[in-house]
XYZ file of C-alpha atoms in Angstrom:
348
model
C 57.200 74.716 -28.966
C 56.486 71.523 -27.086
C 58.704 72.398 -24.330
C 56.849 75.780 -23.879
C 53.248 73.779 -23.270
C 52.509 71.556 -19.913
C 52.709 68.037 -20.848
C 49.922 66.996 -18.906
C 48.197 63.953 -19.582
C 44.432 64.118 -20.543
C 43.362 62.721 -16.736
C 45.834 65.155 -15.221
C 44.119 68.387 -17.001
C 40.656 66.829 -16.018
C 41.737 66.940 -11.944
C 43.790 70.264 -12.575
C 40.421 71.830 -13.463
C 38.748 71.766 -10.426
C 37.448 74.438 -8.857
C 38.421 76.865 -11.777
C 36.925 75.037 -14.512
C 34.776 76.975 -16.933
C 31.158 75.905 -17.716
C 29.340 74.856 -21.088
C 29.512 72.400 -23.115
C 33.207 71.121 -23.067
C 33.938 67.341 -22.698
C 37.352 65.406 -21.590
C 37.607 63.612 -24.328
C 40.271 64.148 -26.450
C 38.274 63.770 -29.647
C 36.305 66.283 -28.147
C 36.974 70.098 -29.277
C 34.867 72.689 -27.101
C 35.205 76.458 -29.144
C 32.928 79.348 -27.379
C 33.111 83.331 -28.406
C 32.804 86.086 -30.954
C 28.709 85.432 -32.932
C 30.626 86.978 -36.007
C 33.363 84.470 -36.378
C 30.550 81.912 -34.855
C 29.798 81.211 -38.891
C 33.282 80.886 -40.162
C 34.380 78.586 -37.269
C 30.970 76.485 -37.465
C 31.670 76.351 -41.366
C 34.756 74.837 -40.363
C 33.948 72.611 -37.461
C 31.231 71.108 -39.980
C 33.995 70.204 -42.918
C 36.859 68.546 -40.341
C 33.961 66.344 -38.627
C 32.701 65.231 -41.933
C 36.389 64.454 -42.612
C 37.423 63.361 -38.989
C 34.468 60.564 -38.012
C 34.216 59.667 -34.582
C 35.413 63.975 -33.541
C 33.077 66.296 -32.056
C 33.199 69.811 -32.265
C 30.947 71.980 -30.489
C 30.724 75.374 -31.023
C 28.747 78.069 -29.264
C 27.866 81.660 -29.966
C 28.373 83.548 -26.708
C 30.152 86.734 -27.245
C 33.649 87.546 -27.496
C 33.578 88.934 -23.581
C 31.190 86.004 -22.562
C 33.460 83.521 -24.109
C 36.967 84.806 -22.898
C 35.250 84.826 -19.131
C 34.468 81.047 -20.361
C 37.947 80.247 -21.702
C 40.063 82.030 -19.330
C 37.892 79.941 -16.408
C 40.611 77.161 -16.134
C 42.187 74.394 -17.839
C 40.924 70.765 -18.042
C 37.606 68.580 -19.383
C 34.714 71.742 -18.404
C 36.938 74.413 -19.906
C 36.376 75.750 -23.007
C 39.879 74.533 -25.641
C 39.241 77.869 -28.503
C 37.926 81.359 -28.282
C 36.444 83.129 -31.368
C 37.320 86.590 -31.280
C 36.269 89.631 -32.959
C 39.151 91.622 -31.287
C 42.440 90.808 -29.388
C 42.223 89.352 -26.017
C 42.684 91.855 -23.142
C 45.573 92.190 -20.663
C 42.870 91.998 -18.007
C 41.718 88.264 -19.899
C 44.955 87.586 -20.522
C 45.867 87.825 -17.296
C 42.944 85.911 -15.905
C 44.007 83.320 -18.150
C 47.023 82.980 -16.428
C 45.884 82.700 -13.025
C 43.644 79.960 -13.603
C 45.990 78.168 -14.936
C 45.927 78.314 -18.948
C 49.130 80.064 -19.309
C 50.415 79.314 -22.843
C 48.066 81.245 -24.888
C 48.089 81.217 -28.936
C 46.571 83.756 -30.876
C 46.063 82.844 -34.703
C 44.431 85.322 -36.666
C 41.597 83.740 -39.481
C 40.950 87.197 -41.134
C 39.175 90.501 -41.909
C 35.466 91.983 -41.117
C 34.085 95.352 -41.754
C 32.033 96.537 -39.023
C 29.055 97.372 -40.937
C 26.418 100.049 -39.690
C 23.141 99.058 -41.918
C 19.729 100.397 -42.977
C 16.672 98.517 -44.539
C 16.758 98.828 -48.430
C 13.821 100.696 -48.323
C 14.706 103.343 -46.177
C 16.022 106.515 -46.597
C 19.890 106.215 -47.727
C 22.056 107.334 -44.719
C 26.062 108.149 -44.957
C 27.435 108.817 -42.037
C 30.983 109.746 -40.540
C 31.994 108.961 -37.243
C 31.664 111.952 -35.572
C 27.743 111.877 -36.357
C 27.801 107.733 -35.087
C 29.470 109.086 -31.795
C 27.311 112.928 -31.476
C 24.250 110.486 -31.914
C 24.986 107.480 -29.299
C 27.404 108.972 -27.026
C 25.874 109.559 -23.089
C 27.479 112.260 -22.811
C 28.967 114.243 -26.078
C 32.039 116.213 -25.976
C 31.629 115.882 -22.252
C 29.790 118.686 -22.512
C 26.442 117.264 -20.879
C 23.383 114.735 -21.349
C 22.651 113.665 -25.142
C 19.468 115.476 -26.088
C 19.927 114.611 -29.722
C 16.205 113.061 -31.254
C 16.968 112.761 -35.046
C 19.907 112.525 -36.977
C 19.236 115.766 -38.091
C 20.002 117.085 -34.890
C 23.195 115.371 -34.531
C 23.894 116.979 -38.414
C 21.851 119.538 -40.106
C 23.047 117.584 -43.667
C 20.941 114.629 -42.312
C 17.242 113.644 -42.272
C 15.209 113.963 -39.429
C 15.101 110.756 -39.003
C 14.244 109.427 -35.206
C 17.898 107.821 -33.728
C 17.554 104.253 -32.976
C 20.648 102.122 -33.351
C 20.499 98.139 -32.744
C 23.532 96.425 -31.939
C 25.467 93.783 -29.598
C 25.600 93.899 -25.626
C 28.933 94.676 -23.656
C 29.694 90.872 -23.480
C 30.278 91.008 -27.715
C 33.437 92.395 -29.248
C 31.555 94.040 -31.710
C 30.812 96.185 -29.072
C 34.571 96.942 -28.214
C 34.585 97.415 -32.058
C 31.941 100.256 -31.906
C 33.465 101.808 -29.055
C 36.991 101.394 -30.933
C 36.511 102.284 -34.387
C 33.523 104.437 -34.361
C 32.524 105.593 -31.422
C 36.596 106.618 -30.335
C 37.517 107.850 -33.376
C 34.404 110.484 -33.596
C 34.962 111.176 -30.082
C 38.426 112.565 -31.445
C 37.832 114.618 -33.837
C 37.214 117.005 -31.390
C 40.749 118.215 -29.688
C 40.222 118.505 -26.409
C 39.151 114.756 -26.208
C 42.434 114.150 -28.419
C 43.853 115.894 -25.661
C 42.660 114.201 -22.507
C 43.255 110.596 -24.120
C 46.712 111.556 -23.164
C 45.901 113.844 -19.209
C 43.334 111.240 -18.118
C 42.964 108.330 -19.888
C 39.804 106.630 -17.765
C 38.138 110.389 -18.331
C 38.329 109.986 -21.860
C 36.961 106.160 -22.075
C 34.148 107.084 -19.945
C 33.441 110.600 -21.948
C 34.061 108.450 -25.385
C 32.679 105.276 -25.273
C 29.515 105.464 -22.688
C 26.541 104.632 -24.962
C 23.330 106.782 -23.775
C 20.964 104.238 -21.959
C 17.336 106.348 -23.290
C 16.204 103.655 -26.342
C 18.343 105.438 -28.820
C 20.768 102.494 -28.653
C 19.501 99.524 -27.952
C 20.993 96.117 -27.081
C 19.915 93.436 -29.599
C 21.866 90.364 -28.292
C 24.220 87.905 -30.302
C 21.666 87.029 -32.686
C 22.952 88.644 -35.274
C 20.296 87.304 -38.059
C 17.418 88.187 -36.125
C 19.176 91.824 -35.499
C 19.089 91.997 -39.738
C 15.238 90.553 -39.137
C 14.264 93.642 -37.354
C 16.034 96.471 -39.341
C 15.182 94.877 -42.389
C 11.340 95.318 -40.826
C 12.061 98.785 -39.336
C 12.909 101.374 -41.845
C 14.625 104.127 -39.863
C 16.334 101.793 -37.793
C 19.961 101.008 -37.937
C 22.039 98.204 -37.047
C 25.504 96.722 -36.683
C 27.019 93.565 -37.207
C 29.807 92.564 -39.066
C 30.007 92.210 -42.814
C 29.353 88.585 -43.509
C 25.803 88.699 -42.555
C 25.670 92.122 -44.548
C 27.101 90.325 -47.091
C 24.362 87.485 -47.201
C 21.199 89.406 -46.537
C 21.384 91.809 -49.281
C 18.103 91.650 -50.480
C 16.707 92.873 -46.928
C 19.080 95.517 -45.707
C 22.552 97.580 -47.123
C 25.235 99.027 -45.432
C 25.745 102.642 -44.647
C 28.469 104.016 -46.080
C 30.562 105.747 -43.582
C 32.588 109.214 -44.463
C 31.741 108.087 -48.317
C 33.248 104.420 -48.133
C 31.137 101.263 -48.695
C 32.198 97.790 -47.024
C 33.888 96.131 -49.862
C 35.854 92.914 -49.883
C 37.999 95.752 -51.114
C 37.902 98.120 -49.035
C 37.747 96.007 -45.973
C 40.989 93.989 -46.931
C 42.731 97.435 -47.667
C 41.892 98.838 -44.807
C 40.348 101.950 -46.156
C 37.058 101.208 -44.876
C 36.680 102.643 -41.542
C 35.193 99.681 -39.512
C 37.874 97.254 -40.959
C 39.193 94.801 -38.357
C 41.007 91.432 -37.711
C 39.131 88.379 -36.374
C 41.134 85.816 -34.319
C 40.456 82.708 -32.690
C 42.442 81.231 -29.587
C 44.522 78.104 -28.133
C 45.224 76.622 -24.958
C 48.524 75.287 -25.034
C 47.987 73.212 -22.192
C 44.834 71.614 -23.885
C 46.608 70.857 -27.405
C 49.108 68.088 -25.921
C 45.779 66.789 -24.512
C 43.863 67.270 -27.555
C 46.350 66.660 -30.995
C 43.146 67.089 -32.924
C 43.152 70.921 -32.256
C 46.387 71.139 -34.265
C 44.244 69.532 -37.180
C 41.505 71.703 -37.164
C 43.588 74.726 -36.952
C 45.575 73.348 -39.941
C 42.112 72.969 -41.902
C 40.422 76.408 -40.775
C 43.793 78.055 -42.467
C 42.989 75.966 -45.850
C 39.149 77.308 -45.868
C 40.465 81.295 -44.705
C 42.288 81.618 -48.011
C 41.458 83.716 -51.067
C 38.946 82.016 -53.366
C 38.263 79.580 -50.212
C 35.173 78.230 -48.947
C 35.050 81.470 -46.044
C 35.661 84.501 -48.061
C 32.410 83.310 -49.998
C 30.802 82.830 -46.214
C 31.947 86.443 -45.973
C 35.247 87.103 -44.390
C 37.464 88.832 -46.188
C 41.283 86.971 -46.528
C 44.460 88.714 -45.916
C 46.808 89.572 -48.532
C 50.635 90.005 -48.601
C 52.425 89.717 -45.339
C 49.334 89.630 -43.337
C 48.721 86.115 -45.483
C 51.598 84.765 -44.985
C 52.279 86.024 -41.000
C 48.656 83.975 -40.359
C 49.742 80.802 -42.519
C 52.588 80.356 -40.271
C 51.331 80.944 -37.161
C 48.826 78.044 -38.280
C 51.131 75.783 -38.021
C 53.474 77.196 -35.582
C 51.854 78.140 -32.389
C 53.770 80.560 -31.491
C 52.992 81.661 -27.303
C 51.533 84.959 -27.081
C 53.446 87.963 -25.788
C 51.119 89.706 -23.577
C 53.823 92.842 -23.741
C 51.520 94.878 -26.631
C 48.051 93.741 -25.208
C 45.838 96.633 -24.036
């Protein structure tokens, strides 16, 4: 592995950034660790970050909630002391970040995944109890349904006679978040294919089909809440009627406020998350710069301790994130400790 990264000395990564270093709060120092990205892994990595300084006196870890698509633009920016050294993500990188990566010089990227979320769509408790499938999540957000037009829909009953006519307004994260690319992936996709002909054109015109299944309608049925995520469960909570996603830790933690929606019959569940049954379950990740870990041992360390917290019974999973189990488990243990390069061959 340590022929694969660029043995650059500290100073040298400090003048190789340049021009194409990335801005916020990262330092040169290399008890310094500068982490940016995903505000649903933001809790598990800051849970972290506060347990290895506590341990490690005298290291500083900053870590800022901007967005999984704000903080790849961020970490992909360069290498050296402005550029960000770890990305939380709540999906895999891009080809398009990977590449971006690449030609701003970080070019030994490591992907270590932490663990499991449930992308949670959720209701106040007081409000009238909602299950939804896909479809109806896609019929009801969707610019342009089915491609078959502007979406008119006002209630959910008009998206579903079985519903109530209840007026459509969804909260949730801003293109910049990968909870967003979540939506678009496992909700808003997956109901957009249910009907054949979009099945169909996935595979005839494949930017036709984004565009027709993932637009969001822009007339205050969806609207953009930020990366706040705990003022997001502030205003459903406050709003019955009003529906909102975020991922299932804070779900998890605000239960006496809000509840999940239960989606084609399934609840979030540790369960049914870590199974996979739930339709919203997905992996989190967090990522490396090679070049910044001969320059910074200490992000070996913290990697090593995040793995001990990720476990089952471990301090995270009762934060909220669900552990792997079997092969999944054992696959993320060892790329803890062995940095293994990332092959950019299955990246979309």
């Amino acid at each position: 592995m340590k022929r694969m990264l660029i043995a650059l000395p500290l100073a040298a990564l400090l003048v190789a950034c340049g021009s194409k270093s990335g801005g916020g709060a990262g330092g040169g120092s290399s008890s310094d660790i500068h982490i940016v990205g995903s505000s649903t892994v933001y809790p598990f990595t800051k849970a972290v970050a506060e347990d290895f300084m506590r341990a490690n006196p005298g290291i500083n870890v900053t870590v800022e909630s901007t967005g999984t698509g704000g903080g790849m633009k961020l970490f992909c920016a360069g290498v050296g002391g402005q550029a960000p050294d770890i990305e939380d993500a709540s999906r895999q990188i891009k080809k398009s970040e990977y590449d971006s990566c690449v030609q701003n010089g970080a070019k030994t990227i490591i992907e270590v995944p932490v663990g499991i979320d449930g992308l949670t769509i959720i209701e106040a408790n007081n409000a009238p109890a909602m299950n939804l499938t896909q479809a109806d999540i896609y019929k009801a957000l969707a610019a342009n349904p089915f491609g078959k037009g502007q979406n008119t829909a006002q209630t959910w009953k008009d998206v579903n006679p079985s519903l109530p006519a209840v007026k459509i307004r969804v909260l949730g994260p801003p293109p910049t978040s990968g909870t967003r690319d979540s939506l678009a992936d496992l909700y808003l996709t997956k109901g957009c294919d249910t009907d054949p002909a979009m099945k169909a054109l996935a595979k005839s015109n494949e930017d036709q089909h984004k565009q027709i299944c993932t637009k969001i309608r822009e007339d205050g049925a969806y609207v953009e809440a930020g990366e706040n995520d705990n003022l997001l469960v502030q205003k459903v909570a406050g709003d019955p009627g009003t529906l909102g996603v975020l991922g299932y830790s804070y779900l998890d933690e605000n239960a006496d406020k809000v509840r999940a929606v239960e989606i084609a019959g399934i609840a979030p569940t540790e369960e049914t998350i870590s199974n996979l049954s739930y339709p919203g379950a997905r992996k989190l990740f967090i990522y490396l710069k090679g070049e910044h870990m001969t320059a910074k041992p200490k992000m070996r360390d913290f990697v090593a301790a995040y793995s001990k917290m990720w476990g089952k019974g471990g301090p995270l999973e009762r934060r909220g994130l669900v552990p792997f189990a079997g092969a999944d488990a054992t696959a993320a243990k060892q790329q803890a400790s062995a940095f293994k390069p990332l092959d950019p061959s299955g990246l979309k």
